[in-house]
Amino acid sequence: MTVKDLRGKRIVLAASGGLDSCTVARWLTDQGVEVVSVTADIGQPDEEDVEDIRKRMLACGAAEAVLVDLKEALAEAALTVLAAGARYEGGYWNTTGIARHVTTRGMLEEMGRRGIGVLAHGATGRGNDQVRFQLVANMLDPTVRVYAPWRDDAFLEYFGGRREMIAFCEARGLPITASQEKPYSTDANLLGLTHEAGKLEYLDVAADFIESGMGVFPRDAPDQPETFTVELEGGRPVQINGEEVDATGALLKANEIGGCHGVGIGIHTVENRFVGIKSRGVYESPGMSLLGACYEFLLQQVLDRRARRFYDSLSAALSEQIYQGYYYDLASEMMRGALAPAHALLTGSVKVSVYKGTVTYQASKGVAHSLYSPELSSMEAVGDYDHRDSEGFLNVLGVGAKAQRVAGQIEFG
């Protein structure tokens, strides 16, 4: 699809209010397209007033600018990510990845109410977001057409990158916050911040080069630890430090305490984008990191070794599904279904100490489905487990061990 196909038509633009959104809104308007800007309110911590985004988009030529409150939907999705331990390639909590799914779904619902059939976005042709917008739209409403200016020759003739976009906006007096001097870009939501591009593309630039937006680096955290206690019921936080919370409240409180103590601030990753490019990101996810550690402590108590092995495989698989834009497909639905029994067992209270970027286990109680028994594991008393019972067990194991050596499969001496 090209801009020629859109002239004289009414479309929805997924608008964050950043440089790409402002540029695309004005450029499309100049090309004779009626732009309805739709912005998801997903708890962006870098926006003092999310209403300002709506004002910016109107100033950039949008015929209408709509805000859709998706904070609760994002927080609910985050609970699934937490209970599944779904961190991409071991470190990234999929904060932007899951937010793109929730955002696109919310925009499709808004488009349905307005009878608009084209969704435009400002994601580049090198990143993951273009895939997420496209796949979510295709899966949830195959009748919707997706327009990406960064894949349109007409747009590329005007813009080669950020420099040209900034110049375009400045020449027209558009209210952008980006500048030629800004050293990197940031994407923000309730779950975390993603910093990338600019100077961060160079690996001799340290992770603490960023200016943290959700807390402090561990070196700047308080010199005294703080106790954090979360109570879960069936995988959902219901209390933090004795106060009742819903999903959104749990994340906000965990963000506050985790960020204050440098938890999940400055997570450096060189990751594999879905499009085949290696990229460098620096992430902030204090609440997800803090709550994620507490979920893990409970999981250790309730999963046996076979369940744990299966859980870990599903965790990695679901994380990749989210990262690549497949959270709403059949495979992800099956994975969430398979994880549901484990989530249901996560009932209990976990107390941790938070100090200079670390989360240290302190205690747990009321873990109804815990498999841990101090009597069975004790090195002090026999209890119900008789050490002598291991003799036959080890003799059986030894048969296979000896056979490998006899068969020449193991070399020694």
Coordinates of C-alpha atoms in Angstrom, one line a residue:
M1 CA 0.0 0.0 0.0
T2 CA 1.3 3.5 -0.9
V3 CA 0.2 7.0 0.1
K4 CA -1.5 7.3 -3.3
D5 CA -4.0 4.7 -2.2
L6 CA -4.9 6.7 0.8
R7 CA -5.5 10.2 -0.6
G8 CA -8.9 11.5 0.2
K9 CA -9.5 8.6 2.7
R10 CA -9.8 8.5 6.5
I11 CA -7.3 6.4 8.4
V12 CA -6.1 5.8 11.9
L13 CA -2.5 6.5 12.9
A14 CA -1.0 4.8 15.9
A15 CA 0.5 7.8 17.6
S16 CA 2.9 7.9 20.5
G17 CA 3.4 11.7 20.1
G18 CA 7.1 11.2 19.3
L19 CA 9.1 12.2 16.3
D20 CA 7.8 9.5 14.0
S21 CA 4.2 10.1 14.9
C22 CA 4.5 13.9 14.4
T23 CA 6.3 13.5 11.1
V24 CA 4.0 10.9 9.7
A25 CA 0.8 12.8 10.7
R26 CA 1.9 16.0 9.1
W27 CA 3.3 14.3 5.9
L28 CA 0.1 12.3 5.4
T29 CA -2.0 15.4 5.9
D30 CA 0.1 17.2 3.4
Q31 CA -0.6 14.3 1.0
G32 CA -4.3 14.7 1.3
V33 CA -5.0 12.0 3.8
E34 CA -7.4 12.5 6.7
V35 CA -5.6 11.4 9.8
V36 CA -7.3 10.2 13.0
S37 CA -4.6 10.0 15.6
V38 CA -5.2 7.3 18.2
T39 CA -2.9 7.2 21.2
A40 CA -2.9 4.4 23.8
D41 CA -2.6 5.6 27.4
I42 CA -0.4 2.8 28.7
G43 CA 1.0 4.7 31.7
Q44 CA 3.9 6.3 29.9
P45 CA 6.2 7.5 32.8
D46 CA 7.9 10.0 30.5
E47 CA 4.7 11.9 29.9
E48 CA 3.7 14.3 32.7
D49 CA 0.3 14.6 31.1
V50 CA -0.8 12.1 28.4
E51 CA -3.3 14.7 27.2
D52 CA -0.3 16.6 25.8
I53 CA 0.1 13.9 23.2
R54 CA -3.4 14.6 21.9
K55 CA -2.6 18.3 21.6
R56 CA 0.7 17.6 19.8
M57 CA -1.0 15.4 17.2
L58 CA -3.7 18.0 16.5
A59 CA -0.9 20.6 16.0
C60 CA 0.7 18.2 13.6
G61 CA -2.3 18.1 11.3
A62 CA -4.5 15.3 12.7
A63 CA -8.2 15.8 12.0
E64 CA -9.0 14.1 15.3
A65 CA -6.8 13.0 18.2
V66 CA -8.1 10.2 20.5
L67 CA -6.8 8.8 23.7
V68 CA -7.6 5.2 24.6
D69 CA -7.0 4.1 28.2
L70 CA -5.3 0.7 28.1
K71 CA -3.4 0.8 31.4
E72 CA -5.5 -2.0 33.0
A73 CA -5.3 -4.2 29.8
L74 CA -1.5 -3.8 29.8
A75 CA -1.2 -4.6 33.5
E76 CA -3.3 -7.7 33.1
A77 CA -1.1 -8.9 30.2
A78 CA 1.9 -8.2 32.3
L79 CA 0.7 -10.7 34.9
T80 CA 0.8 -13.4 32.3
V81 CA 4.4 -12.3 31.4
L82 CA 5.4 -12.4 35.0
A83 CA 3.8 -15.7 35.9
A84 CA 5.4 -17.2 32.8
G85 CA 8.8 -15.6 33.5
A86 CA 8.8 -14.6 29.8
R87 CA 12.0 -12.7 29.4
Y88 CA 13.4 -12.6 25.9
E89 CA 16.9 -14.1 25.6
G90 CA 17.2 -14.1 29.3
G91 CA 17.1 -10.5 30.2
Y92 CA 14.4 -8.4 28.5
W93 CA 11.0 -8.5 30.2
N94 CA 9.2 -7.9 26.8
T95 CA 7.9 -4.6 28.1
T96 CA 7.5 -3.0 24.7
G97 CA 6.7 -6.2 23.0
I98 CA 3.6 -7.0 25.1
A99 CA 2.6 -3.3 25.0
R100 CA 2.5 -3.3 21.2
H101 CA 0.0 -6.2 21.3
V102 CA -2.3 -4.5 23.8
T103 CA -2.0 -1.2 21.9
T104 CA -2.8 -2.6 18.5
R105 CA -5.8 -4.6 19.9
G106 CA -7.1 -1.4 21.5
M107 CA -6.7 0.6 18.3
L108 CA -8.5 -2.1 16.3
E109 CA -11.4 -1.8 18.6
E110 CA -11.4 1.9 18.2
M111 CA -11.3 1.6 14.4
G112 CA -14.2 -0.8 14.5
R113 CA -16.3 1.7 16.4
R114 CA -15.4 4.4 13.9
G115 CA -15.7 2.3 10.8
I116 CA -12.1 2.9 9.7
G117 CA -10.3 0.2 7.8
V118 CA -6.7 1.4 7.5
L119 CA -4.2 1.4 10.3
A120 CA -1.0 3.4 9.8
H121 CA 2.1 3.3 12.1
G122 CA 5.5 4.9 12.2
A123 CA 7.6 1.8 12.9
T124 CA 10.7 1.5 10.8
G125 CA 11.5 -1.3 8.3
R126 CA 14.4 -2.5 10.4
G127 CA 12.7 -3.1 13.7
N128 CA 10.3 -5.5 15.5
D129 CA 7.4 -3.1 16.0
Q130 CA 6.4 -3.2 12.3
V131 CA 6.0 -7.0 12.6
R132 CA 3.9 -6.7 15.8
F133 CA 1.5 -4.1 14.3
Q134 CA 1.1 -6.1 11.2
L135 CA 0.6 -9.5 12.7
V136 CA -1.7 -8.4 15.4
A137 CA -3.9 -6.5 12.9
N138 CA -3.9 -9.5 10.5
M139 CA -4.8 -12.0 13.2
L140 CA -7.5 -10.0 15.0
D141 CA -9.1 -8.3 12.0
P142 CA -8.0 -9.6 8.5
T143 CA -10.2 -6.9 6.9
V144 CA -8.0 -4.1 8.2
R145 CA -5.2 -2.9 5.9
V146 CA -1.9 -1.7 7.4
Y147 CA 0.1 1.2 6.0
A148 CA 3.7 1.7 6.9
P149 CA 5.3 4.9 5.6
W150 CA 8.8 3.5 6.1
R151 CA 8.0 1.0 3.4
D152 CA 6.6 3.5 1.0
D153 CA 8.9 4.9 -1.7
A154 CA 7.2 8.3 -1.6
F155 CA 8.0 8.7 2.1
L156 CA 11.5 7.4 1.7
E157 CA 12.2 10.1 -0.9
Y158 CA 11.6 12.7 1.8
F159 CA 13.2 11.0 4.8
G160 CA 16.3 9.0 5.2
G161 CA 16.2 9.0 9.0
R162 CA 15.9 11.0 12.2
R163 CA 17.9 13.9 10.9
E164 CA 15.6 14.6 8.0
M165 CA 12.5 14.1 10.1
I166 CA 13.7 16.6 12.7
A167 CA 14.5 19.1 10.0
F168 CA 11.0 18.6 8.5
C169 CA 9.3 19.2 11.8
E170 CA 11.4 22.1 12.8
A171 CA 10.8 23.8 9.4
R172 CA 7.0 23.6 10.1
G173 CA 7.1 24.5 13.7
L174 CA 5.8 21.2 14.9
P175 CA 5.9 20.5 18.7
I176 CA 8.5 17.7 18.8
T177 CA 10.7 16.9 21.8
A178 CA 13.4 15.2 19.7
S179 CA 16.5 17.1 18.6
Q180 CA 19.6 16.5 16.6
E181 CA 21.6 16.5 19.8
K182 CA 19.5 13.9 21.6
P183 CA 21.8 10.9 21.9
Y184 CA 19.2 8.0 21.8
S185 CA 15.5 7.3 21.6
T186 CA 13.2 6.0 24.3
D187 CA 9.9 4.1 24.2
A188 CA 7.9 4.1 27.5
N189 CA 5.0 2.4 29.2
L190 CA 3.8 1.3 32.6
L191 CA 6.0 -1.8 32.5
G192 CA 9.3 -0.2 31.5
L193 CA 11.5 2.0 29.3
T194 CA 13.3 0.9 26.1
H195 CA 16.4 3.0 25.2
E196 CA 18.0 2.4 21.8
A197 CA 19.5 4.0 18.7
G198 CA 21.8 7.0 18.5
K199 CA 24.9 6.6 20.6
L200 CA 23.6 3.4 22.2
E201 CA 24.3 1.6 18.9
Y202 CA 28.0 1.7 19.8
L203 CA 29.1 -0.9 22.2
D204 CA 31.8 1.2 23.8
V205 CA 29.0 3.3 25.3
A206 CA 28.1 2.0 28.7
A207 CA 24.6 1.0 29.8
D208 CA 24.7 3.7 32.5
F209 CA 25.1 6.4 29.8
I210 CA 21.3 6.7 29.7
E211 CA 19.4 9.0 32.0
S212 CA 17.1 6.7 34.0
G213 CA 13.5 7.6 33.9
M214 CA 12.1 5.0 36.3
G215 CA 14.6 5.0 39.2
V216 CA 18.3 5.2 39.9
F217 CA 21.3 3.1 39.1
P218 CA 22.3 0.8 41.9
R219 CA 25.3 3.0 42.8
D220 CA 22.9 5.9 43.5
A221 CA 20.4 3.8 45.5
P222 CA 19.9 4.3 49.3
D223 CA 22.5 2.8 51.6
Q224 CA 19.7 1.0 53.6
P225 CA 17.7 -2.0 52.3
E226 CA 13.9 -2.0 52.1
T227 CA 11.6 -4.9 52.7
F228 CA 9.1 -5.7 50.0
T229 CA 6.3 -8.3 50.6
V230 CA 3.9 -9.5 47.9
E231 CA 1.0 -11.8 48.5
L232 CA -0.2 -13.8 45.5
E233 CA -3.5 -15.7 44.9
G234 CA -3.5 -18.0 41.9
G235 CA -0.7 -16.1 40.3
R236 CA -2.2 -12.6 40.9
P237 CA -0.8 -10.0 43.3
V238 CA -3.5 -9.1 45.9
Q239 CA -1.4 -7.3 48.5
I240 CA 1.9 -5.4 48.6
N241 CA 3.3 -4.6 52.0
G242 CA -0.1 -5.3 53.5
E243 CA -2.1 -3.0 51.2
E244 CA -4.6 -4.4 48.8
V245 CA -3.7 -3.9 45.1
D246 CA -5.0 -4.7 41.7
A247 CA -2.7 -5.5 38.7
T248 CA -2.1 -1.9 37.9
G249 CA -1.5 -0.9 41.5
A250 CA 0.9 -3.8 42.0
L251 CA 3.1 -2.7 39.1
L252 CA 3.0 1.0 40.2
K253 CA 4.1 0.1 43.7
A254 CA 6.8 -2.3 42.5
N255 CA 8.0 0.3 40.1
E256 CA 8.3 2.8 42.9
I257 CA 10.2 0.6 45.3
G258 CA 12.3 -1.3 42.7
G259 CA 13.2 1.9 40.9
C260 CA 14.2 3.7 44.2
H261 CA 16.7 0.8 44.9
G262 CA 18.1 0.4 41.3
V263 CA 16.4 -2.9 40.6
G264 CA 16.0 -3.6 36.8
I265 CA 17.6 -0.3 35.8
G266 CA 20.1 -0.3 33.0
I267 CA 19.6 -3.8 31.7
H268 CA 22.0 -4.1 28.7
T269 CA 21.2 -6.6 25.9
V270 CA 22.5 -7.3 22.4
E271 CA 19.5 -9.2 21.1
N272 CA 18.3 -10.9 18.0
R273 CA 15.6 -8.9 16.3
F274 CA 13.0 -10.9 14.4
V275 CA 14.1 -9.3 11.1
G276 CA 17.5 -10.8 11.5
I277 CA 19.5 -7.8 12.8
K278 CA 21.4 -7.7 16.0
S279 CA 20.4 -4.7 18.1
R280 CA 21.5 -3.2 21.3
G281 CA 19.0 -2.0 23.9
V282 CA 19.2 -0.6 27.4
Y283 CA 16.1 -1.4 29.4
E284 CA 14.4 -0.2 32.6
S285 CA 11.8 -2.5 34.2
P286 CA 12.0 -2.1 38.0
G287 CA 8.5 -3.4 38.8
M288 CA 8.7 -6.4 36.5
S289 CA 12.1 -7.3 37.7
L290 CA 11.1 -7.0 41.4
L291 CA 7.9 -8.9 41.0
G292 CA 9.5 -11.4 38.7
A293 CA 12.0 -12.3 41.4
C294 CA 9.2 -12.9 43.8
Y295 CA 7.3 -15.1 41.4
E296 CA 10.5 -17.1 40.8
F297 CA 10.9 -17.8 44.6
L298 CA 7.4 -19.2 44.7
L299 CA 7.9 -21.3 41.6
Q300 CA 10.9 -22.9 43.2
Q301 CA 8.7 -24.2 46.0
V302 CA 5.8 -25.5 43.9
L303 CA 7.3 -27.1 40.8
D304 CA 8.8 -30.6 40.7
R305 CA 11.7 -31.2 38.3
R306 CA 9.6 -32.4 35.4
A307 CA 7.1 -29.6 35.8
R308 CA 10.0 -27.1 36.1
R309 CA 11.7 -28.4 32.9
F310 CA 8.4 -28.0 31.0
Y311 CA 7.7 -24.6 32.5
D312 CA 11.2 -23.4 31.4
S313 CA 10.6 -24.5 27.9
L314 CA 7.2 -22.8 27.7
S315 CA 8.6 -19.7 29.3
A316 CA 11.3 -19.3 26.6
A317 CA 8.8 -20.2 23.8
L318 CA 6.1 -17.7 25.0
S319 CA 8.8 -15.0 25.4
E320 CA 9.8 -15.4 21.8
Q321 CA 6.2 -15.4 20.7
I322 CA 5.6 -12.1 22.4
Y323 CA 8.8 -10.6 21.0
Q324 CA 8.0 -11.6 17.5
G325 CA 4.4 -10.5 17.5
Y326 CA 2.5 -13.8 18.0
Y327 CA 1.0 -13.3 21.4
Y328 CA -2.6 -13.7 20.1
D329 CA -2.0 -16.8 17.8
L330 CA -3.0 -20.4 18.5
A331 CA 0.5 -21.4 19.7
S332 CA 0.5 -18.7 22.3
E333 CA -3.0 -19.6 23.4
M334 CA -1.9 -23.2 23.9
M335 CA 1.2 -22.1 25.8
R336 CA -0.8 -19.9 28.1
G337 CA -3.2 -22.8 28.7
A338 CA -0.4 -25.2 29.5
L339 CA 1.0 -22.7 32.0
A340 CA -2.3 -22.0 33.7
P341 CA -2.0 -25.0 36.2
A342 CA 1.3 -23.7 37.4
H343 CA -0.1 -20.1 37.7
A344 CA -3.0 -21.5 39.8
L345 CA -0.5 -22.9 42.3
L346 CA 1.2 -19.6 42.9
T347 CA -0.5 -18.7 46.2
G348 CA 1.4 -17.4 49.1
S349 CA 3.4 -14.5 50.5
V350 CA 7.0 -13.7 49.6
K351 CA 9.2 -11.2 51.5
V352 CA 12.4 -9.9 50.0
S353 CA 15.0 -7.3 50.8
V354 CA 15.7 -4.8 48.1
Y355 CA 19.1 -3.2 48.1
K356 CA 21.3 -1.5 45.5
G357 CA 19.9 -3.4 42.5
T358 CA 19.6 -6.8 44.2
V359 CA 16.5 -8.7 45.4
T360 CA 17.3 -11.1 48.2
Y361 CA 14.9 -13.7 49.6
Q362 CA 13.9 -13.2 53.2
A363 CA 10.9 -15.5 53.9
S364 CA 7.8 -17.1 52.5
K365 CA 4.6 -18.2 54.2
G366 CA 1.2 -19.5 53.3
V367 CA 2.5 -21.3 50.2
A368 CA -0.4 -23.8 50.1
H369 CA 1.1 -25.9 47.3
S370 CA 4.7 -26.0 48.4
L371 CA 6.6 -29.2 47.8
Y372 CA 9.4 -28.2 50.1
S373 CA 9.7 -30.1 53.4
P374 CA 12.4 -29.2 55.9
E375 CA 12.0 -32.6 57.5
L376 CA 12.7 -34.5 54.2
S377 CA 15.6 -32.3 53.1
S378 CA 17.3 -32.0 56.5
M379 CA 20.9 -33.1 57.0
E380 CA 20.3 -33.4 60.7
A381 CA 17.5 -35.9 61.2
V382 CA 16.3 -39.0 59.3
G383 CA 12.6 -38.2 59.4
D384 CA 10.5 -40.1 56.9
Y385 CA 13.5 -40.5 54.6
D386 CA 15.9 -43.4 55.5
H387 CA 19.4 -42.8 54.1
R388 CA 19.8 -46.6 53.7
D389 CA 17.0 -46.6 51.1
S390 CA 19.4 -44.9 48.7
E391 CA 21.5 -48.1 48.5
G392 CA 19.2 -49.9 46.1
F393 CA 18.4 -46.7 44.2
L394 CA 22.1 -46.1 43.5
N395 CA 22.8 -49.7 42.5
V396 CA 20.1 -49.4 39.9
L397 CA 21.6 -46.2 38.6
G398 CA 25.0 -47.7 38.6
V399 CA 24.0 -50.4 36.0
G400 CA 23.8 -47.9 33.2
A401 CA 26.8 -46.0 34.4
K402 CA 29.0 -49.1 34.3
A403 CA 27.6 -50.2 31.0
Q404 CA 28.7 -47.0 29.2
R405 CA 32.3 -47.5 30.4
V406 CA 32.4 -51.2 29.4
A407 CA 31.0 -50.3 26.0
G408 CA 33.8 -47.8 25.4
Q409 CA 31.6 -44.8 25.5
I410 CA 33.5 -43.1 28.3
E411 CA 37.3 -42.7 28.2
F412 CA 39.3 -42.8 31.4
G413 CA 43.0 -43.2 32.1

